[in-house]
mmCIF file of C-alpha atoms in Angstrom:
data_model
loop_
_atom_site.group_PDB
_atom_site.id
_atom_site.type_symbol
_atom_site.label_atom_id
_atom_site.label_comp_id
_atom_site.label_asym_id
_atom_site.label_seq_id
_atom_site.Cartn_x
_atom_site.Cartn_y
_atom_site.Cartn_z
ATOM 1 C CA MET A 1171 -109.718 109.160 -73.968
ATOM 2 C CA VAL A 1172 -111.985 109.792 -70.975
ATOM 3 C CA GLY A 1173 -110.700 110.189 -67.436
ATOM 4 C CA VAL A 1174 -113.107 109.322 -64.639
ATOM 5 C CA GLY A 1175 -112.728 110.481 -61.052
ATOM 6 C CA ILE A 1176 -114.971 108.949 -58.392
ATOM 7 C CA ASP A 1177 -115.290 109.945 -54.747
ATOM 8 C CA GLY A 1178 -117.546 108.747 -51.965
ATOM 9 C CA ALA A 1179 -120.261 111.228 -51.015
ATOM 10 C CA ARG A 1180 -122.969 111.348 -48.377
ATOM 11 C CA GLY A 1181 -125.594 109.845 -50.672
ATOM 12 C CA GLY A 1182 -123.386 107.300 -52.434
ATOM 13 C CA TRP A 1183 -120.791 108.192 -55.058
ATOM 14 C CA VAL A 1184 -119.977 111.271 -57.125
ATOM 15 C CA ARG A 1185 -118.381 110.920 -60.560
ATOM 16 C CA ILE A 1186 -116.620 113.467 -62.733
ATOM 17 C CA THR A 1187 -115.719 112.671 -66.336
ATOM 18 C CA TYR A 1188 -113.079 114.597 -68.258
ATOM 19 C CA ASP A 1189 -112.529 114.379 -72.035
ATOM 20 C CA SER A 1190 -109.892 117.128 -72.472
ATOM 21 C CA ILE A 1191 -112.624 119.789 -72.579
ATOM 22 C CA SER A 1192 -115.430 119.400 -70.048
ATOM 23 C CA LEU A 1193 -115.749 118.263 -66.439
ATOM 24 C CA CYS A 1194 -119.171 116.609 -66.141
ATOM 25 C CA LEU A 1195 -120.804 115.533 -62.874
ATOM 26 C CA THR A 1196 -122.993 112.485 -62.134
ATOM 27 C CA THR A 1197 -124.045 110.876 -58.856
ATOM 28 C CA SER A 1198 -125.219 107.363 -58.083
ATOM 29 C CA GLU A 1199 -125.949 105.143 -55.111
ATOM 30 C CA THR A 1200 -123.830 102.375 -56.650
ATOM 31 C CA LEU A 1201 -120.271 102.428 -57.931
ATOM 32 C CA GLU A 1202 -120.853 99.964 -60.774
ATOM 33 C CA GLU A 1203 -123.334 102.337 -62.464
ATOM 34 C CA LEU A 1204 -120.645 105.000 -62.786
ATOM 35 C CA LEU A 1205 -118.075 102.930 -64.676
ATOM 36 C CA ILE A 1206 -117.500 103.674 -68.371
ATOM 37 C CA ASP A 1207 -116.149 101.145 -70.874
ATOM 38 C CA GLY A 1208 -112.746 102.143 -72.202
ATOM 39 C CA ALA A 1209 -112.181 104.942 -69.687
ATOM 40 C CA MET A 1210 -109.437 105.286 -67.079
ATOM 41 C CA HIS A 1211 -110.960 105.378 -63.572
ATOM 42 C CA PHE A 1212 -109.374 106.779 -60.391
ATOM 43 C CA VAL A 1213 -111.394 106.104 -57.222
ATOM 44 C CA ASP A 1214 -110.727 107.777 -53.877
ATOM 45 C CA MET A 1215 -111.246 104.647 -51.803
ATOM 46 C CA PRO A 1216 -109.012 101.799 -50.567
ATOM 47 C CA LYS A 1217 -109.463 98.572 -52.486
ATOM 48 C CA ASP A 1218 -106.724 95.999 -51.893
ATOM 49 C CA LEU A 1219 -106.147 95.843 -48.143
ATOM 50 C CA GLY A 1220 -103.431 94.670 -45.827
ATOM 51 C CA THR A 1221 -103.646 91.177 -44.361
ATOM 52 C CA VAL A 1222 -102.549 89.413 -41.190
ATOM 53 C CA ASP A 1223 -99.311 88.469 -42.958
ATOM 54 C CA HIS A 1224 -98.755 92.004 -44.356
ATOM 55 C CA PRO A 1225 -100.930 94.388 -42.280
ATOM 56 C CA SER A 1226 -99.264 97.643 -43.379
ATOM 57 C CA ARG A 1227 -99.856 98.903 -46.908
ATOM 58 C CA GLU A 1228 -96.694 100.237 -48.498
ATOM 59 C CA CYS A 1229 -98.811 102.463 -50.750
ATOM 60 C CA ASP A 1230 -100.033 104.355 -47.657
ATOM 61 C CA THR A 1231 -96.425 104.934 -46.602
ATOM 62 C CA TRP A 1232 -95.569 106.102 -50.128
ATOM 63 C CA MET A 1233 -98.479 108.558 -50.144
ATOM 64 C CA ARG A 1234 -97.602 109.971 -46.734
ATOM 65 C CA CYS A 1235 -94.049 110.531 -47.922
ATOM 66 C CA ARG A 1236 -95.405 112.768 -50.692
ATOM 67 C CA LEU A 1237 -97.433 114.835 -48.230
ATOM 68 C CA SER A 1238 -95.889 116.709 -45.321
ATOM 69 C CA GLN A 1239 -98.799 119.022 -44.460
ATOM 70 C CA ARG A 1240 -101.668 116.832 -45.664
ATOM 71 C CA LYS A 1241 -100.589 113.478 -44.144
ATOM 72 C CA SER A 1242 -103.792 113.307 -42.104
ATOM 73 C CA SER A 1243 -105.723 112.816 -45.360
ATOM 74 C CA ILE A 1244 -104.161 109.334 -45.622
ATOM 75 C CA PHE A 1245 -105.954 107.099 -43.137
ATOM 76 C CA THR A 1246 -105.131 103.468 -42.415
ATOM 77 C CA PRO A 1247 -107.833 101.093 -43.719
ATOM 78 C CA PRO A 1248 -108.745 97.870 -41.878
ATOM 79 C CA ILE A 1249 -107.112 94.577 -42.784
ATOM 80 C CA GLN A 1250 -109.003 92.245 -45.105
ATOM 81 C CA GLU A 1251 -109.698 89.672 -42.378
ATOM 82 C CA VAL A 1252 -112.013 92.022 -40.425
ATOM 83 C CA LEU A 1253 -113.938 93.406 -43.397
ATOM 84 C CA GLN A 1254 -116.931 91.088 -42.928
ATOM 85 C CA GLU A 1255 -117.460 91.777 -39.222
ATOM 86 C CA ALA A 1256 -120.957 93.063 -38.435
ATOM 87 C CA THR A 1257 -120.075 95.938 -36.087
ATOM 88 C CA TYR A 1258 -117.246 98.355 -35.416
ATOM 89 C CA GLU A 1259 -116.725 96.866 -31.959
ATOM 90 C CA GLU A 1260 -116.325 93.347 -33.366
ATOM 91 C CA ALA A 1261 -114.002 94.507 -36.148
ATOM 92 C CA ASN A 1262 -111.897 96.567 -33.758
ATOM 93 C CA GLU A 1263 -111.561 93.692 -31.294
ATOM 94 C CA ARG A 1264 -110.621 91.193 -34.007
ATOM 95 C CA SER A 1265 -108.076 93.567 -35.515
ATOM 96 C CA ARG A 1266 -106.409 93.967 -32.132
ATOM 97 C CA ALA A 1267 -106.332 90.192 -31.686
ATOM 98 C CA LEU A 1268 -104.884 89.566 -35.160
ATOM 99 C CA VAL A 1269 -102.349 92.381 -35.631
ATOM 100 C CA GLY A 1270 -102.107 94.101 -32.253
ATOM 101 C CA LYS A 1271 -103.892 97.323 -33.169
ATOM 102 C CA GLY A 1272 -107.460 98.435 -33.713
ATOM 103 C CA ILE A 1273 -109.114 100.429 -36.472
ATOM 104 C CA SER A 1274 -110.500 103.953 -36.470
ATOM 105 C CA LYS A 1275 -114.188 104.807 -36.690
ATOM 106 C CA GLN A 1276 -113.392 106.708 -39.905
ATOM 107 C CA ALA A 1277 -111.972 103.559 -41.468
ATOM 108 C CA TRP A 1278 -114.917 101.447 -40.332
ATOM 109 C CA ASN A 1279 -117.456 103.928 -41.733
ATOM 110 C CA LEU A 1280 -115.970 103.370 -45.195
ATOM 111 C CA VAL A 1281 -116.172 99.576 -45.014
ATOM 112 C CA PRO A 1282 -119.443 99.304 -47.032
ATOM 113 C CA ARG A 1283 -117.838 101.281 -49.874
ATOM 114 C CA ILE A 1284 -114.610 99.295 -49.656
ATOM 115 C CA ARG A 1285 -116.648 96.086 -49.948
ATOM 116 C CA GLU A 1286 -118.439 97.530 -52.976
ATOM 117 C CA PHE A 1287 -115.170 98.602 -54.609
ATOM 118 C CA GLN A 1288 -113.734 95.127 -54.133
ATOM 119 C CA GLN A 1289 -116.559 93.719 -56.243
ATOM 120 C CA VAL A 1290 -115.344 95.720 -59.247
ATOM 121 C CA LYS A 1291 -113.340 93.439 -61.542
ATOM 122 C CA ALA A 1292 -112.563 95.836 -64.415
ATOM 123 C CA SER A 1293 -108.836 96.297 -64.998
ATOM 124 C CA ASP A 1294 -109.020 100.047 -65.642
ATOM 125 C CA VAL A 1295 -110.431 101.024 -62.208
ATOM 126 C CA TYR A 1296 -107.743 102.002 -59.694
ATOM 127 C CA GLU A 1297 -107.488 103.224 -56.138
ATOM 128 C CA SER A 1298 -106.116 106.747 -56.121
ATOM 129 C CA HIS A 1299 -105.998 109.825 -53.887
ATOM 130 C CA PRO A 1300 -106.766 113.450 -54.881
ATOM 131 C CA GLU A 1301 -104.202 115.079 -52.569
ATOM 132 C CA VAL A 1302 -101.437 112.858 -53.905
ATOM 133 C CA CYS A 1303 -102.537 113.378 -57.519
ATOM 134 C CA PHE A 1304 -102.491 117.136 -56.923
ATOM 135 C CA SER A 1305 -98.923 116.904 -55.607
ATOM 136 C CA VAL A 1306 -97.798 114.818 -58.594
ATOM 137 C CA MET A 1307 -99.373 117.117 -61.185
ATOM 138 C CA MET A 1308 -98.280 120.365 -59.512
ATOM 139 C CA GLY A 1309 -94.891 119.181 -58.271
ATOM 140 C CA HIS A 1310 -95.811 120.142 -54.698
ATOM 141 C CA GLU A 1311 -98.620 119.447 -52.276
ATOM 142 C CA ALA A 1312 -101.526 121.790 -51.614
ATOM 143 C CA SER A 1313 -100.763 124.603 -49.152
ATOM 144 C CA HIS A 1314 -104.266 124.819 -47.682
ATOM 145 C CA SER A 1315 -106.906 122.357 -46.495
ATOM 146 C CA LYS A 1316 -109.566 121.496 -49.060
ATOM 147 C CA LYS A 1317 -112.184 122.482 -46.448
ATOM 148 C CA THR A 1318 -111.152 126.149 -46.665
ATOM 149 C CA VAL A 1319 -111.954 128.702 -49.352
ATOM 150 C CA GLU A 1320 -108.221 129.170 -49.939
ATOM 151 C CA GLY A 1321 -107.769 125.431 -50.370
ATOM 152 C CA GLN A 1322 -110.658 125.131 -52.791
ATOM 153 C CA ASP A 1323 -109.365 128.078 -54.822
ATOM 154 C CA GLU A 1324 -105.898 126.489 -54.928
ATOM 155 C CA ARG A 1325 -107.286 123.246 -56.326
ATOM 156 C CA ILE A 1326 -109.608 125.030 -58.759
ATOM 157 C CA GLU A 1327 -106.577 126.923 -60.106
ATOM 158 C CA LEU A 1328 -105.090 123.561 -61.121
ATOM 159 C CA LEU A 1329 -108.376 122.453 -62.702
ATOM 160 C CA ARG A 1330 -108.598 125.699 -64.687
ATOM 161 C CA GLN A 1331 -105.505 124.572 -66.582
ATOM 162 C CA TYR A 1332 -107.648 121.764 -68.008
ATOM 163 C CA SER A 1333 -111.224 123.038 -68.292
ATOM 164 C CA LYS A 1334 -113.512 126.047 -67.926
ATOM 165 C CA SER A 1335 -116.275 123.848 -66.493
ATOM 166 C CA SER A 1336 -117.278 124.495 -62.881
ATOM 167 C CA PRO A 1337 -119.262 121.479 -61.586
ATOM 168 C CA TRP A 1338 -118.449 122.462 -57.977
ATOM 169 C CA LYS A 1339 -120.910 125.359 -58.389
ATOM 170 C CA TRP A 1340 -123.814 122.907 -58.478
ATOM 171 C CA LYS A 1341 -125.957 122.993 -55.337
ATOM 172 C CA MET A 1342 -126.520 119.431 -54.133
ATOM 173 C CA SER A 1343 -127.822 118.399 -50.726
ATOM 174 C CA ASN A 1344 -125.909 115.120 -50.546
ATOM 175 C CA VAL A 1345 -122.578 116.180 -52.101
ATOM 176 C CA GLN A 1346 -120.086 118.620 -50.599
ATOM 177 C CA ILE A 1347 -118.063 121.055 -52.708
ATOM 178 C CA ASP A 1348 -114.796 119.395 -51.689
ATOM 179 C CA ASP A 1349 -116.154 115.983 -52.783
ATOM 180 C CA ILE A 1350 -116.756 117.410 -56.263
ATOM 181 C CA ILE A 1351 -113.356 119.094 -56.423
ATOM 182 C CA ASP A 1352 -111.677 115.859 -55.303
ATOM 183 C CA ALA A 1353 -113.483 113.939 -58.050
ATOM 184 C CA CYS A 1354 -112.455 116.612 -60.594
ATOM 185 C CA ILE A 1355 -108.784 116.264 -59.630
ATOM 186 C CA LEU A 1356 -109.046 112.483 -59.932
ATOM 187 C CA ALA A 1357 -110.729 112.771 -63.342
ATOM 188 C CA VAL A 1358 -107.985 115.032 -64.690
ATOM 189 C CA ALA A 1359 -105.323 112.787 -63.154
ATOM 190 C CA ALA A 1360 -106.947 109.710 -64.712
ATOM 191 C CA TYR A 1361 -107.010 111.464 -68.093
ATOM 192 C CA GLU A 1362 -103.308 112.328 -67.715
ATOM 193 C CA ALA A 1363 -102.569 108.719 -66.765
ATOM 194 C CA GLY A 1364 -104.489 107.444 -69.775
ATOM 195 C CA THR A 1365 -102.759 109.768 -72.221
ATOM 196 C CA SER A 1366 -99.272 110.325 -70.777
ATOM 197 C CA GLY A 1367 -98.693 107.257 -68.624
ATOM 198 C CA LEU A 1368 -99.989 105.442 -65.560
ATOM 199 C CA SER A 1369 -97.808 105.017 -62.494
ATOM 200 C CA LEU A 1370 -98.643 102.429 -59.805
ATOM 201 C CA GLN A 1371 -96.916 103.095 -56.500
ATOM 202 C CA PRO A 1372 -94.924 101.692 -54.858
ATOM 203 C CA ALA A 1373 -93.592 100.299 -58.118
ATOM 204 C CA GLU A 1374 -92.092 97.036 -56.868
ATOM 205 C CA SER A 1375 -94.085 96.194 -53.758
ATOM 206 C CA GLY A 1376 -96.176 93.247 -54.983
ATOM 207 C CA GLN A 1377 -98.742 94.546 -52.492
ATOM 208 C CA PRO A 1378 -101.637 97.061 -52.703
ATOM 209 C CA VAL A 1379 -100.801 100.039 -54.918
ATOM 210 C CA VAL A 1380 -102.160 103.504 -55.571
ATOM 211 C CA ALA A 1381 -102.492 104.966 -59.074
ATOM 212 C CA VAL A 1382 -101.220 108.396 -60.114
ATOM 213 C CA PRO A 1383 -100.222 109.959 -63.437
ATOM 214 C CA GLN A 1384 -96.602 109.424 -64.337
ATOM 215 C CA MET A 1385 -94.348 112.083 -62.942
ATOM 216 C CA LYS A 1386 -92.455 114.054 -65.582
ATOM 217 C CA LYS A 1387 -89.152 112.348 -64.806
ATOM 218 C CA GLU A 1388 -90.825 108.985 -65.504
ATOM 219 C CA ARG A 1389 -92.048 109.930 -68.978
#
């Protein structure tokens, strides 16, 4: 079983693979090039979006409920109906007209990657979130921001339970350390999901979901 964690980076995408021993890093400008047949993939990017009929994603609410200190890491993506607008201004205006609220610049900046993710048809590639996966695997959320040394050390301590590899020590101009650590957490979480059980939340929504490993009480 191979777990694959993928995160957006400045130059495209960063991938970590985990096979129960090693955490291995690869980068690519395209998401499709990073997919591996037979692997479980967790991607830190929204895929299935809200719509005019159901603008709010219940999976975002579920994730925020798991995070009290790190709620700001869960941003609200645009609705599907504005995804093909050419500019932020046009998308923001249309969103306000359709659902009564605009979209953030952060959300709009991810639109090209969301569009790319939506082209992926493989059934073993899921939207996930590293902060939520950390909270599921540890039983509590991270105490420190991933942008701090303390936060990085906290997340690396979890990863050390799985591997002695240290891909975050690589010096790369287009990939930040926290991008690599996020992808590592997703890779380990995907491996856990592939071996111990996959949980799609919220379980009975019929709407967009986020993938995490099964919590111990679910196994």
